[in-house]
Amino acid sequence: MKKSCTLLFVLVLGLTGASHAQLKPVSGDIGLGFNLSGIDNISFDEWSSDVFNNPQVFGRFYLSDRLVLRTTIGVGLTSTENTRSATLEFTDLITNEEITVDTQIVSSVSQFSFSIAPGIEYHLTSQASKLDPYVGAVVPFGLSGPRTVETQSSINQQNVTLNQPLFAENITETNKSAGTTSIGFSLLAGFNYFFTDNFAIGAEYSIGFLSTSQGGTVENSRAGTRQTDPASNQVEVIDESSEFEAQNSNTSITSNASGGINISIFW
Protein backbone atom coordinates (compact mmCIF):
# COMPACT_ATOMS: atom_id res chain seq x y z
CA MET A 1 0.00 0.00 0.00
CA LYS A 2 2.82 2.40 0.95
CA LYS A 3 4.63 1.60 -2.31
CA SER A 4 1.50 2.25 -4.36
CA CYS A 5 0.83 5.58 -2.66
CA THR A 6 4.43 6.72 -3.15
CA LEU A 7 4.46 5.78 -6.84
CA LEU A 8 1.10 7.51 -7.33
CA PHE A 9 2.48 10.64 -5.68
CA VAL A 10 5.50 10.67 -8.00
CA LEU A 11 3.27 10.05 -11.04
CA VAL A 12 0.95 12.93 -10.16
CA LEU A 13 3.90 15.28 -9.77
CA GLY A 14 5.29 14.10 -13.09
CA LEU A 15 2.03 14.70 -14.88
CA THR A 16 1.69 18.11 -13.27
CA GLY A 17 5.10 19.22 -14.57
CA ALA A 18 4.74 17.63 -17.99
CA SER A 19 2.69 20.49 -19.42
CA HIS A 20 5.28 23.25 -18.89
CA ALA A 21 9.04 23.81 -18.79
CA GLN A 22 11.01 22.43 -15.88
CA LEU A 23 11.95 25.10 -13.35
CA LYS A 24 14.46 24.97 -10.51
CA PRO A 25 13.69 26.63 -7.16
CA VAL A 26 13.99 30.41 -7.01
CA SER A 27 14.26 33.07 -4.31
CA GLY A 28 11.85 32.50 -1.44
CA ASP A 29 11.30 28.79 -2.11
CA ILE A 30 11.49 26.27 0.75
CA GLY A 31 12.51 22.63 0.49
CA LEU A 32 12.49 19.52 2.69
CA GLY A 33 14.75 16.53 2.16
CA PHE A 34 14.12 12.84 2.76
CA ASN A 35 15.80 9.55 2.06
CA LEU A 36 13.93 7.01 -0.06
CA SER A 37 14.45 3.43 1.12
CA GLY A 38 13.04 0.00 0.51
CA ILE A 39 12.35 -2.06 -2.59
CA ASP A 40 9.10 -3.88 -1.93
CA ASN A 41 7.91 -1.33 0.62
CA ILE A 42 9.14 2.08 -0.48
CA SER A 43 9.11 4.68 2.29
CA PHE A 44 10.34 8.18 3.08
CA ASP A 45 12.89 8.14 5.90
CA GLU A 46 14.83 10.81 7.75
CA TRP A 47 17.57 12.59 5.81
CA SER A 48 20.40 11.22 7.97
CA SER A 49 21.47 10.64 11.58
CA ASP A 50 23.47 13.02 13.77
CA VAL A 51 26.47 12.34 16.00
CA PHE A 52 24.11 10.91 18.65
CA ASN A 53 22.34 8.69 16.08
CA ASN A 54 19.19 10.81 16.24
CA PRO A 55 17.14 11.09 13.03
CA GLN A 56 17.48 14.50 11.39
CA VAL A 57 15.06 16.80 9.58
CA PHE A 58 16.61 18.60 6.59
CA GLY A 59 15.43 21.93 5.18
CA ARG A 60 16.49 24.54 2.62
CA PHE A 61 15.58 28.19 2.07
CA TYR A 62 16.46 29.86 -1.24
CA LEU A 63 17.85 33.38 -0.84
CA SER A 64 18.24 33.42 -4.62
CA ASP A 65 18.47 30.85 -7.40
CA ARG A 66 22.18 30.47 -6.55
CA LEU A 67 22.47 31.05 -2.78
CA VAL A 68 20.68 28.68 -0.41
CA LEU A 69 20.55 28.42 3.38
CA ARG A 70 20.25 24.89 4.76
CA THR A 71 20.09 23.15 8.11
CA THR A 72 19.53 19.78 9.69
CA ILE A 73 18.00 19.40 13.15
CA GLY A 74 18.02 16.30 15.32
CA VAL A 75 16.38 15.77 18.71
CA GLY A 76 16.69 12.67 20.86
CA LEU A 77 15.04 11.72 24.13
CA THR A 78 16.08 8.40 25.60
CA SER A 79 13.81 7.05 28.30
CA THR A 80 13.80 3.28 28.69
CA GLU A 81 12.91 0.91 31.49
CA ASN A 82 13.54 -2.81 31.75
CA THR A 83 12.27 -5.18 34.44
CA ARG A 84 13.67 -8.62 35.16
CA SER A 85 12.42 -10.97 37.86
CA ALA A 86 13.15 -14.53 38.93
CA THR A 87 12.15 -16.94 41.67
CA LEU A 88 14.44 -19.66 42.97
CA GLU A 89 12.97 -22.56 44.94
CA PHE A 90 15.02 -25.19 46.77
CA THR A 91 14.96 -27.51 49.78
CA ASP A 92 17.39 -27.11 52.68
CA LEU A 93 19.20 -30.45 52.88
CA ILE A 94 19.72 -30.15 56.65
CA THR A 95 16.29 -29.00 57.85
CA ASN A 96 14.32 -30.28 54.83
CA GLU A 97 12.52 -26.92 54.72
CA GLU A 98 11.31 -25.25 51.52
CA ILE A 99 13.10 -21.99 50.72
CA THR A 100 12.26 -19.40 48.03
CA VAL A 101 14.33 -16.44 46.82
CA ASP A 102 12.51 -13.72 44.86
CA THR A 103 14.68 -11.30 42.87
CA GLN A 104 13.60 -8.29 40.85
CA ILE A 105 15.78 -5.78 38.99
CA VAL A 106 14.35 -2.62 37.42
CA SER A 107 16.80 -0.61 35.30
CA SER A 108 16.15 2.69 33.54
CA VAL A 109 18.16 4.99 31.26
CA SER A 110 17.37 8.62 30.45
CA GLN A 111 19.16 11.26 28.35
CA PHE A 112 18.33 14.23 26.12
CA SER A 113 20.34 15.28 23.06
CA PHE A 114 20.05 17.96 20.38
CA SER A 115 21.93 18.77 17.20
CA ILE A 116 21.82 21.41 14.48
CA ALA A 117 23.98 21.81 11.37
CA PRO A 118 23.41 25.18 9.67
CA GLY A 119 25.11 25.74 6.35
CA ILE A 120 25.08 27.41 2.97
CA GLU A 121 25.00 26.16 -0.63
CA TYR A 122 26.10 27.81 -3.85
CA HIS A 123 24.31 26.36 -6.86
CA LEU A 124 26.34 26.20 -10.07
CA THR A 125 25.29 26.96 -13.60
CA SER A 126 24.25 23.88 -15.59
CA GLN A 127 23.39 23.58 -19.26
CA ALA A 128 20.91 20.85 -18.36
CA SER A 129 17.64 22.40 -17.24
CA LYS A 130 16.89 19.55 -14.85
CA LEU A 131 20.37 19.21 -13.28
CA ASP A 132 21.22 21.39 -10.29
CA PRO A 133 24.81 20.90 -9.00
CA TYR A 134 26.01 22.72 -5.89
CA VAL A 135 28.85 23.13 -3.39
CA GLY A 136 28.65 24.33 0.18
CA ALA A 137 29.68 24.13 3.80
CA VAL A 138 28.01 23.22 7.09
CA VAL A 139 28.87 23.72 10.77
CA PRO A 140 27.42 20.82 12.79
CA PHE A 141 26.85 21.37 16.51
CA GLY A 142 25.57 18.84 19.04
CA LEU A 143 24.78 18.86 22.74
CA SER A 144 23.72 16.01 25.00
CA GLY A 145 22.73 16.23 28.64
CA PRO A 146 23.92 13.95 31.44
CA ARG A 147 23.10 10.26 31.02
CA THR A 148 21.33 8.85 34.06
CA VAL A 149 21.27 5.10 34.69
CA GLU A 150 19.24 3.85 37.66
CA THR A 151 19.03 0.27 38.86
CA GLN A 152 16.60 -0.83 41.57
CA SER A 153 17.18 -4.34 42.92
CA SER A 154 15.24 -6.24 45.54
CA ILE A 155 15.96 -9.68 47.04
CA ASN A 156 13.59 -11.44 49.41
CA GLN A 157 14.36 -14.86 50.90
CA GLN A 158 11.53 -16.75 52.59
CA ASN A 159 11.23 -19.99 54.56
CA VAL A 160 8.01 -21.32 53.06
CA THR A 161 7.71 -24.23 55.50
CA LEU A 162 7.79 -21.97 58.57
CA ASN A 163 6.30 -18.93 56.77
CA GLN A 164 9.27 -16.91 58.01
CA PRO A 165 11.31 -14.21 56.22
CA LEU A 166 15.04 -14.90 56.16
CA PHE A 167 16.62 -12.05 54.22
CA ALA A 168 15.50 -8.83 52.53
CA GLU A 169 17.43 -6.24 50.54
CA ASN A 170 16.29 -3.22 48.54
CA ILE A 171 19.03 -1.20 46.86
CA THR A 172 18.91 1.68 44.34
CA GLU A 173 22.08 2.47 42.40
CA THR A 174 22.30 5.65 40.33
CA ASN A 175 25.00 6.69 37.88
CA LYS A 176 24.89 10.16 36.32
CA SER A 177 27.57 10.73 33.68
CA ALA A 178 28.73 14.02 32.17
CA GLY A 179 27.20 15.51 29.03
CA THR A 180 28.80 15.81 25.60
CA THR A 181 29.40 18.75 23.27
CA SER A 182 30.44 18.44 19.62
CA ILE A 183 31.25 20.96 16.89
CA GLY A 184 32.73 20.60 13.44
CA PHE A 185 33.03 21.92 9.91
CA SER A 186 32.39 20.16 6.60
CA LEU A 187 32.66 20.97 2.91
CA LEU A 188 30.11 19.36 0.63
CA ALA A 189 29.24 18.85 -3.01
CA GLY A 190 26.07 17.40 -4.49
CA PHE A 191 23.37 17.68 -7.07
CA ASN A 192 19.60 17.64 -7.51
CA TYR A 193 17.88 16.25 -10.59
CA PHE A 194 14.42 17.73 -11.07
CA PHE A 195 11.62 15.60 -12.50
CA THR A 196 9.16 18.44 -11.99
CA ASP A 197 9.19 21.98 -10.62
CA ASN A 198 8.87 20.72 -7.05
CA PHE A 199 10.37 17.24 -6.98
CA ALA A 200 14.01 16.14 -7.28
CA ILE A 201 16.31 13.24 -6.48
CA GLY A 202 20.00 13.66 -5.76
CA ALA A 203 23.15 12.71 -3.94
CA GLU A 204 25.64 14.49 -1.74
CA TYR A 205 29.19 13.98 -0.44
CA SER A 206 30.82 15.80 2.46
CA ILE A 207 34.21 15.78 4.19
CA GLY A 208 35.30 17.64 7.30
CA PHE A 209 36.19 17.29 10.95
CA LEU A 210 34.25 16.85 14.18
CA SER A 211 35.53 17.70 17.66
CA THR A 212 33.76 16.03 20.59
CA SER A 213 34.32 16.75 24.27
CA GLN A 214 32.79 15.26 27.37
CA GLY A 215 33.23 16.97 30.68
CA GLY A 216 31.56 17.60 33.99
CA THR A 217 30.71 15.92 37.23
CA VAL A 218 30.12 12.17 37.35
CA GLU A 219 27.91 11.16 40.27
CA ASN A 220 27.43 7.68 41.73
CA SER A 221 25.14 6.75 44.58
CA ARG A 222 23.96 3.58 46.30
CA ALA A 223 21.13 3.71 48.81
CA GLY A 224 18.65 1.32 50.40
CA THR A 225 18.10 -1.12 53.24
CA ARG A 226 19.21 -4.62 54.13
CA GLN A 227 17.76 -7.01 56.72
CA THR A 228 19.85 -10.09 57.36
CA ASP A 229 17.36 -11.19 60.03
CA PRO A 230 13.97 -9.66 59.23
CA ALA A 231 12.40 -11.32 62.28
CA SER A 232 14.53 -9.14 64.59
CA ASN A 233 13.48 -5.87 62.91
CA GLN A 234 17.14 -4.81 62.67
CA VAL A 235 17.62 -2.81 59.48
CA GLU A 236 20.96 -1.85 57.97
CA VAL A 237 20.74 1.47 56.15
CA ILE A 238 22.95 1.84 53.09
CA ASP A 239 23.82 5.34 51.90
CA GLU A 240 26.94 5.65 49.75
CA SER A 241 27.82 8.34 47.22
CA SER A 242 30.80 9.60 45.25
CA GLU A 243 31.54 12.13 42.55
CA PHE A 244 34.48 13.17 40.42
CA GLU A 245 35.28 15.41 37.48
CA ALA A 246 35.70 13.76 34.08
CA GLN A 247 37.21 15.26 30.95
CA ASN A 248 37.54 13.59 27.56
CA SER A 249 37.96 15.06 24.08
CA ASN A 250 38.39 13.69 20.58
CA THR A 251 38.77 15.18 17.10
CA SER A 252 38.17 13.07 14.00
CA ILE A 253 38.03 13.48 10.23
CA THR A 254 34.55 12.69 8.94
CA SER A 255 33.21 11.88 5.49
CA ASN A 256 29.71 11.06 4.42
CA ALA A 257 28.15 10.08 1.12
CA SER A 258 24.40 10.14 0.77
CA GLY A 259 24.58 8.31 -2.53
CA GLY A 260 21.29 6.36 -2.28
CA ILE A 261 18.14 8.12 -3.40
CA ASN A 262 17.58 11.45 -1.70
CA ILE A 263 14.25 13.13 -2.28
CA SER A 264 13.75 16.90 -2.14
CA ILE A 265 10.31 18.53 -2.26
CA PHE A 266 9.97 22.30 -2.77
CA TRP A 267 7.19 24.85 -2.62
GROMACS .gro file of N, CA and C in nm, residues 132-255:
model
  372
  132ASP      N    1   2.093   2.027  -1.119
  132ASP     CA    2   2.122   2.139  -1.029
  132ASP      C    3   2.240   2.103  -0.938
  133PRO      N    4   2.365   2.119  -0.984
  133PRO     CA    5   2.481   2.090  -0.900
  133PRO      C    6   2.508   2.204  -0.802
  134TYR      N    7   2.572   2.169  -0.688
  134TYR     CA    8   2.601   2.272  -0.589
  134TYR      C    9   2.721   2.233  -0.503
  135VAL      N   10   2.781   2.332  -0.440
  135VAL     CA   11   2.885   2.313  -0.339
  135VAL      C   12   2.843   2.391  -0.216
  136GLY      N   13   2.905   2.362  -0.102
  136GLY     CA   14   2.865   2.433   0.018
  136GLY      C   15   2.946   2.395   0.138
  137ALA      N   16   2.901   2.441   0.253
  137ALA     CA   17   2.968   2.413   0.380
  137ALA      C   18   2.865   2.411   0.491
  138VAL      N   19   2.890   2.330   0.593
  138VAL     CA   20   2.801   2.322   0.709
  138VAL      C   21   2.885   2.324   0.837
  139VAL      N   22   2.823   2.370   0.945
  139VAL     CA   23   2.887   2.372   1.077
  139VAL      C   24   2.798   2.292   1.173
  140PRO      N   25   2.825   2.163   1.190
  140PRO     CA   26   2.742   2.082   1.279
  140PRO      C   27   2.774   2.109   1.426
  141PHE      N   28   2.670   2.116   1.507
  141PHE     CA   29   2.685   2.137   1.651
  141PHE      C   30   2.590   2.042   1.724
  142GLY      N   31   2.639   1.977   1.828
  142GLY     CA   32   2.557   1.884   1.904
  142GLY      C   33   2.577   1.901   2.053
  143LEU      N   34   2.474   1.874   2.129
  143LEU     CA   35   2.478   1.886   2.274
  143LEU      C   36   2.391   1.776   2.335
  144SER      N   37   2.450   1.703   2.428
  144SER     CA   38   2.372   1.601   2.500
  144SER      C   39   2.384   1.625   2.650
  145GLY      N   40   2.274   1.605   2.720
  145GLY     CA   41   2.273   1.623   2.864
  145GLY      C   42   2.332   1.503   2.935
  146PRO      N   43   2.340   1.509   3.067
  146PRO     CA   44   2.392   1.395   3.144
  146PRO      C   45   2.310   1.269   3.119
  147ARG      N   46   2.377   1.156   3.119
  147ARG     CA   47   2.310   1.026   3.102
  147ARG      C   48   2.291   0.964   3.240
  148THR      N   49   2.165   0.939   3.274
  148THR     CA   50   2.133   0.885   3.406
  148THR      C   51   2.089   0.739   3.393
  149VAL      N   52   2.160   0.653   3.466
  149VAL     CA   53   2.127   0.510   3.469
  149VAL      C   54   2.091   0.474   3.613
  150GLU      N   55   1.971   0.422   3.632
  150GLU     CA   56   1.924   0.385   3.766
  150GLU      C   57   1.886   0.238   3.768
  151THR      N   58   1.933   0.169   3.870
  151THR     CA   59   1.903   0.027   3.886
  151THR      C   60   1.846   0.002   4.026
  152GLN      N   61   1.724  -0.048   4.031
  152GLN     CA   62   1.660  -0.083   4.157
  152GLN      C   63   1.655  -0.235   4.168
  153SER      N   64   1.715  -0.289   4.273
  153SER     CA   65   1.718  -0.434   4.292
  153SER      C   66   1.659  -0.470   4.428
  154SER      N   67   1.582  -0.575   4.429
  154SER     CA   68   1.524  -0.624   4.554
  154SER      C   69   1.540  -0.776   4.561
  155ILE      N   70   1.579  -0.824   4.679
  155ILE     CA   71   1.596  -0.968   4.704
  155ILE      C   72   1.521  -1.002   4.832
  156ASN      N   73   1.435  -1.100   4.824
  156ASN     CA   74   1.359  -1.144   4.941
  156ASN      C   75   1.367  -1.296   4.951
  157GLN      N   76   1.422  -1.342   5.065
  157GLN     CA   77   1.436  -1.486   5.090
  157GLN      C   78   1.336  -1.528   5.198
  158GLN      N   79   1.263  -1.636   5.171
  158GLN     CA   80   1.153  -1.675   5.259
  158GLN      C   81   1.161  -1.825   5.288
  159ASN      N   82   1.139  -1.859   5.417
  159ASN     CA   83   1.123  -1.999   5.456
  159ASN      C   84   0.974  -2.031   5.442
  160VAL      N   85   0.941  -2.104   5.335
  160VAL     CA   86   0.801  -2.132   5.306
  160VAL      C   87   0.743  -2.228   5.409
  161THR      N   88   0.820  -2.322   5.454
  161THR     CA   89   0.771  -2.423   5.550
  161THR      C   90   0.728  -2.358   5.681
  162LEU      N   91   0.809  -2.263   5.730
  162LEU     CA   92   0.779  -2.197   5.857
  162LEU      C   93   0.709  -2.062   5.838
  163ASN      N   94   0.690  -2.023   5.708
  163ASN     CA   95   0.630  -1.893   5.677
  163ASN      C   96   0.707  -1.782   5.748
  164GLN      N   97   0.839  -1.784   5.729
  164GLN     CA   98   0.927  -1.691   5.801
  164GLN      C   99   1.023  -1.623   5.703
  165PRO      N  100   1.033  -1.490   5.707
  165PRO     CA  101   1.131  -1.421   5.622
  165PRO      C  102   1.273  -1.446   5.673
  166LEU      N  103   1.366  -1.463   5.581
  166LEU     CA  104   1.504  -1.490   5.616
  166LEU      C  105   1.599  -1.377   5.580
  167PHE      N  106   1.571  -1.310   5.468
  167PHE     CA  107   1.662  -1.205   5.422
  167PHE      C  108   1.586  -1.111   5.330
  168ALA      N  109   1.616  -0.981   5.340
  168ALA     CA  110   1.550  -0.883   5.253
  168ALA      C  111   1.649  -0.770   5.223
  169GLU      N  112   1.654  -0.733   5.096
  169GLU     CA  113   1.743  -0.624   5.054
  169GLU      C  114   1.678  -0.544   4.942
  170ASN      N  115   1.680  -0.412   4.957
  170ASN     CA  116   1.629  -0.322   4.854
  170ASN      C  117   1.732  -0.211   4.832
  171ILE      N  118   1.794  -0.212   4.715
  171ILE     CA  119   1.903  -0.120   4.686
  171ILE      C  120   1.873  -0.045   4.556
  172THR      N  121   1.899   0.086   4.555
  172THR     CA  122   1.891   0.168   4.434
  172THR      C  123   2.028   0.226   4.403
  173GLU      N  124   2.079   0.194   4.284
  173GLU     CA  125   2.208   0.247   4.240
  173GLU      C  126   2.185   0.344   4.125
  174THR      N  127   2.246   0.461   4.134
  174THR     CA  128   2.230   0.565   4.033
  174THR      C  129   2.366   0.611   3.983
  175ASN      N  130   2.379   0.618   3.851
  175ASN     CA  131   2.500   0.669   3.788
  175ASN      C  132   2.461   0.782   3.694
  176LYS      N  133   2.518   0.899   3.715
  176LYS     CA  134   2.489   1.016   3.632
  176LYS      C  135   2.620   1.063   3.569
  177SER      N  136   2.633   1.040   3.438
  177SER     CA  137   2.757   1.073   3.368
  177SER      C  138   2.749   1.212   3.308
  178ALA      N  139   2.865   1.266   3.270
  178ALA     CA  140   2.873   1.402   3.217
  178ALA      C  141   2.816   1.410   3.076
  179GLY      N  142   2.774   1.530   3.037
  179GLY     CA  143   2.720   1.551   2.903
  179GLY      C  144   2.829   1.565   2.799
  180THR      N  145   2.786   1.576   2.672
  180THR     CA  146   2.880   1.581   2.560
  180THR      C  147   2.849   1.700   2.471
  181THR      N  148   2.953   1.765   2.422
  181THR     CA  149   2.940   1.875   2.327
  181THR      C  150   3.025   1.844   2.203
  182SER      N  151   2.970   1.868   2.085
  182SER     CA  152   3.044   1.844   1.962
  182SER      C  153   3.026   1.961   1.866
  183ILE      N  154   3.131   1.991   1.791
  183ILE     CA  155   3.125   2.096   1.689
  183ILE      C  156   3.223   2.060   1.578
  184GLY      N  157   3.187   2.096   1.456
  184GLY     CA  158   3.273   2.060   1.344
  184GLY      C  159   3.253   2.152   1.226
  185PHE      N  160   3.314   2.115   1.114
  185PHE     CA  161   3.303   2.192   0.991
  185PHE      C  162   3.320   2.095   0.875
  186SER      N  163   3.233   2.106   0.775
  186SER     CA  164   3.239   2.016   0.660
  186SER      C  165   3.217   2.092   0.530
  187LEU      N  166   3.290   2.051   0.427
  187LEU     CA  167   3.266   2.097   0.291
  187LEU      C  168   3.184   1.992   0.219
  188LEU      N  169   3.098   2.032   0.129
  188LEU     CA  170   3.011   1.936   0.063
  188LEU      C  171   2.993   1.970  -0.084
  189ALA      N  172   2.956   1.870  -0.159
  189ALA     CA  173   2.924   1.885  -0.301
  189ALA      C  174   2.812   1.787  -0.333
  190GLY      N  175   2.719   1.828  -0.416
  190GLY     CA  176   2.607   1.740  -0.449
  190GLY      C  177   2.531   1.791  -0.569
  191PHE      N  178   2.421   1.726  -0.596
  191PHE     CA  179   2.337   1.768  -0.707
  191PHE      C  180   2.192   1.728  -0.681
  192ASN      N  181   2.101   1.800  -0.745
  192ASN     CA  182   1.960   1.764  -0.751
  192ASN      C  183   1.923   1.743  -0.898
  193TYR      N  184   1.840   1.647  -0.923
  193TYR     CA  185   1.788   1.625  -1.059
  193TYR      C  186   1.637   1.638  -1.052
  194PHE      N  187   1.583   1.739  -1.119
  194PHE     CA  188   1.442   1.773  -1.107
  194PHE      C  189   1.358   1.699  -1.212
  195PHE      N  190   1.261   1.622  -1.163
  195PHE     CA  191   1.162   1.560  -1.250
  195PHE      C  192   1.049   1.658  -1.281
  196THR      N  193   1.019   1.742  -1.183
  196THR     CA  194   0.916   1.844  -1.199
  196THR      C  195   0.966   1.971  -1.132
  197ASP      N  196   0.880   2.072  -1.127
  197ASP     CA  197   0.919   2.198  -1.062
  197ASP      C  198   0.947   2.179  -0.913
  198ASN      N  199   0.882   2.083  -0.850
  198ASN     CA  200   0.887   2.072  -0.705
  198ASN      C  201   0.943   1.940  -0.653
  199PHE      N  202   0.999   1.858  -0.740
  199PHE     CA  203   1.037   1.724  -0.698
  199PHE      C  204   1.171   1.687  -0.761
  200ALA      N  205   1.268   1.647  -0.676
  200ALA     CA  206   1.401   1.614  -0.728
  200ALA      C  207   1.461   1.499  -0.649
  201ILE      N  208   1.548   1.423  -0.716
  201ILE     CA  209   1.631   1.324  -0.648
  201ILE      C  210   1.775   1.374  -0.656
  202GLY      N  211   1.862   1.320  -0.572
  202GLY     CA  212   2.000   1.366  -0.576
  202GLY      C  213   2.090   1.287  -0.486
  203ALA      N  214   2.214   1.333  -0.478
  203ALA     CA  215   2.315   1.271  -0.394
  203ALA      C  216   2.407   1.380  -0.342
  204GLU      N  217   2.478   1.349  -0.236
  204GLU     CA  218   2.564   1.449  -0.174
  204GLU      C  219   2.682   1.381  -0.106
  205TYR      N  220   2.798   1.449  -0.111
  205TYR     CA  221   2.919   1.398  -0.044
  205TYR      C  222   2.978   1.511   0.039
  206SER      N  223   3.022   1.479   0.160
  206SER     CA  224   3.082   1.580   0.246
  206SER      C  225   3.207   1.525   0.313
  207ILE      N  226   3.300   1.614   0.345
  207ILE     CA  227   3.421   1.578   0.419
  207ILE      C  228   3.455   1.692   0.512
  208GLY      N  229   3.499   1.660   0.632
  208GLY     CA  230   3.530   1.764   0.730
  208GLY      C  231   3.586   1.705   0.857
  209PHE      N  232   3.571   1.778   0.966
  209PHE     CA  233   3.619   1.729   1.095
  209PHE      C  234   3.511   1.751   1.200
  210LEU      N  235   3.520   1.674   1.308
  210LEU     CA  236   3.425   1.685   1.418
  210LEU      C  237   3.503   1.672   1.548
  211SER      N  238   3.488   1.771   1.635
  211SER     CA  239   3.553   1.770   1.766
  211SER      C  240   3.448   1.744   1.873
  212THR      N  241   3.471   1.642   1.954
  212THR     CA  242   3.376   1.603   2.059
  212THR      C  243   3.445   1.608   2.195
  213SER      N  244   3.378   1.668   2.291
  213SER     CA  245   3.432   1.675   2.427
  213SER      C  246   3.325   1.638   2.527
  214GLN      N  247   3.368   1.566   2.628
  214GLN     CA  248   3.279   1.526   2.737
  214GLN      C  249   3.342   1.572   2.867
  215GLY      N  250   3.267   1.647   2.944
  215GLY     CA  251   3.323   1.697   3.068
  215GLY      C  252   3.216   1.737   3.167
  216GLY      N  253   3.250   1.724   3.294
  216GLY     CA  254   3.156   1.760   3.399
  216GLY      C  255   3.167   1.664   3.516
  217THR      N  256   3.070   1.672   3.601
  217THR     CA  257   3.071   1.592   3.723
  217THR      C  258   3.002   1.458   3.699
  218VAL      N  259   3.070   1.351   3.738
  218VAL     CA  260   3.012   1.217   3.735
  218VAL      C  261   2.970   1.180   3.877
  219GLU      N  262   2.844   1.146   3.894
  219GLU     CA  263   2.791   1.116   4.027
  219GLU      C  264   2.747   0.971   4.036
  220ASN      N  265   2.785   0.905   4.145
  220ASN     CA  266   2.743   0.768   4.173
  220ASN      C  267   2.685   0.761   4.313
  221SER      N  268   2.574   0.691   4.326
  221SER     CA  269   2.514   0.675   4.458
  221SER      C  270   2.456   0.535   4.473
  222ARG      N  271   2.452   0.490   4.597
  222ARG     CA  272   2.396   0.358   4.630
  222ARG      C  273   2.324   0.373   4.764
  223ALA      N  274   2.192   0.350   4.761
  223ALA     CA  275   2.113   0.371   4.881
  223ALA      C  276   2.006   0.264   4.893
  224GLY      N  277   1.970   0.232   5.018
  224GLY     CA  278   1.865   0.132   5.040
  224GLY      C  279   1.874   0.072   5.178
  225THR      N  280   1.812  -0.042   5.195
  225THR     CA  281   1.810  -0.112   5.324
  225THR      C  282   1.841  -0.259   5.304
  226ARG      N  283   1.893  -0.318   5.413
  226ARG     CA  284   1.921  -0.462   5.413
  226ARG      C  285   1.885  -0.519   5.550
  227GLN      N  286   1.813  -0.631   5.548
  227GLN     CA  287   1.776  -0.701   5.672
  227GLN      C  288   1.826  -0.844   5.662
  228THR      N  289   1.932  -0.873   5.737
  228THR     CA  290   1.985  -1.009   5.736
  228THR      C  291   1.902  -1.101   5.825
  229ASP      N  292   1.826  -1.042   5.918
  229ASP     CA  293   1.736  -1.119   6.003
  229ASP      C  294   1.607  -1.038   6.019
  230PRO      N  295   1.519  -1.046   5.919
  230PRO     CA  296   1.397  -0.966   5.923
  230PRO      C  297   1.313  -0.987   6.048
  231ALA      N  298   1.321  -1.104   6.110
  231ALA     CA  299   1.240  -1.132   6.228
  231ALA      C  300   1.281  -1.043   6.346
  232SER      N  301   1.405  -0.993   6.346
  232SER     CA  302   1.453  -0.914   6.459
  232SER      C  303   1.427  -0.765   6.439
  233ASN      N  304   1.376  -0.727   6.322
  233ASN     CA  305   1.348  -0.587   6.291
  233ASN      C  306   1.472  -0.498   6.291
  234GLN      N  307   1.590  -0.558   6.277
  234GLN     CA  308   1.714  -0.481   6.267
  234GLN      C  309   1.743  -0.452   6.119
  235VAL      N  310   1.746  -0.322   6.087
  235VAL     CA  311   1.762  -0.281   5.948
  235VAL      C  312   1.895  -0.208   5.931
  236GLU      N  313   1.972  -0.253   5.832
  236GLU     CA  314   2.096  -0.185   5.797
  236GLU      C  315   2.068  -0.084   5.686
  237VAL      N  316   2.097   0.042   5.712
  237VAL     CA  317   2.074   0.147   5.615
  237VAL      C  318   2.200   0.168   5.531
  238ILE      N  319   2.182   0.165   5.402
  238ILE     CA  320   2.295   0.184   5.309
  238ILE      C  321   2.280   0.319   5.241
  239ASP      N  322   2.384   0.401   5.251
  239ASP     CA  323   2.382   0.534   5.190
  239ASP      C  324   2.525   0.569   5.150
  240GLU      N  325   2.559   0.540   5.025
  240GLU     CA  326   2.694   0.565   4.975
  240GLU      C  327   2.685   0.655   4.851
  241SER      N  328   2.779   0.746   4.839
  241SER     CA  329   2.782   0.834   4.722
  241SER      C  330   2.924   0.879   4.693
  242SER      N  331   2.949   0.910   4.566
  242SER     CA  332   3.080   0.960   4.525
  242SER      C  333   3.062   1.044   4.399
  243GLU      N  334   3.156   1.134   4.377
  243GLU     CA  335   3.154   1.213   4.255
  243GLU      C  336   3.295   1.255   4.219
  244PHE      N  337   3.317   1.275   4.089
  244PHE     CA  338   3.448   1.317   4.042
  244PHE      C  339   3.429   1.390   3.909
  245GLU      N  340   3.530   1.467   3.873
  245GLU     CA  341   3.528   1.541   3.748
  245GLU      C  342   3.589   1.457   3.636
  246ALA      N  343   3.522   1.454   3.522
  246ALA     CA  344   3.570   1.376   3.408
  246ALA      C  345   3.586   1.467   3.287
  247GLN      N  346   3.695   1.450   3.216
  247GLN     CA  347   3.721   1.526   3.095
  247GLN      C  348   3.771   1.432   2.987
  248ASN      N  349   3.712   1.442   2.868
  248ASN     CA  350   3.754   1.359   2.756
  248ASN      C  351   3.722   1.432   2.626
  249SER      N  352   3.818   1.437   2.535
  249SER     CA  353   3.796   1.506   2.408
  249SER      C  354   3.854   1.424   2.294
  250ASN      N  355   3.795   1.443   2.175
  250ASN     CA  356   3.839   1.369   2.058
  250ASN      C  357   3.806   1.449   1.933
  251THR      N  358   3.899   1.453   1.839
  251THR     CA  359   3.877   1.518   1.710
  251THR      C  360   3.901   1.417   1.600
  252SER      N  361   3.807   1.407   1.506
  252SER     CA  362   3.817   1.307   1.400
  252SER      C  363   3.782   1.368   1.266
  253ILE      N  364   3.837   1.310   1.160
  253ILE     CA  365   3.803   1.348   1.023
  253ILE      C  366   3.679   1.268   0.983
  254THR      N  367   3.580   1.336   0.930
  254THR     CA  368   3.455   1.269   0.894
  254THR      C  369   3.430   1.284   0.744
  255SER      N  370   3.368   1.182   0.688
  255SER     CA  371   3.321   1.188   0.549
  255SER      C  372   3.189   1.116   0.541
   0.00000   0.00000   0.00000
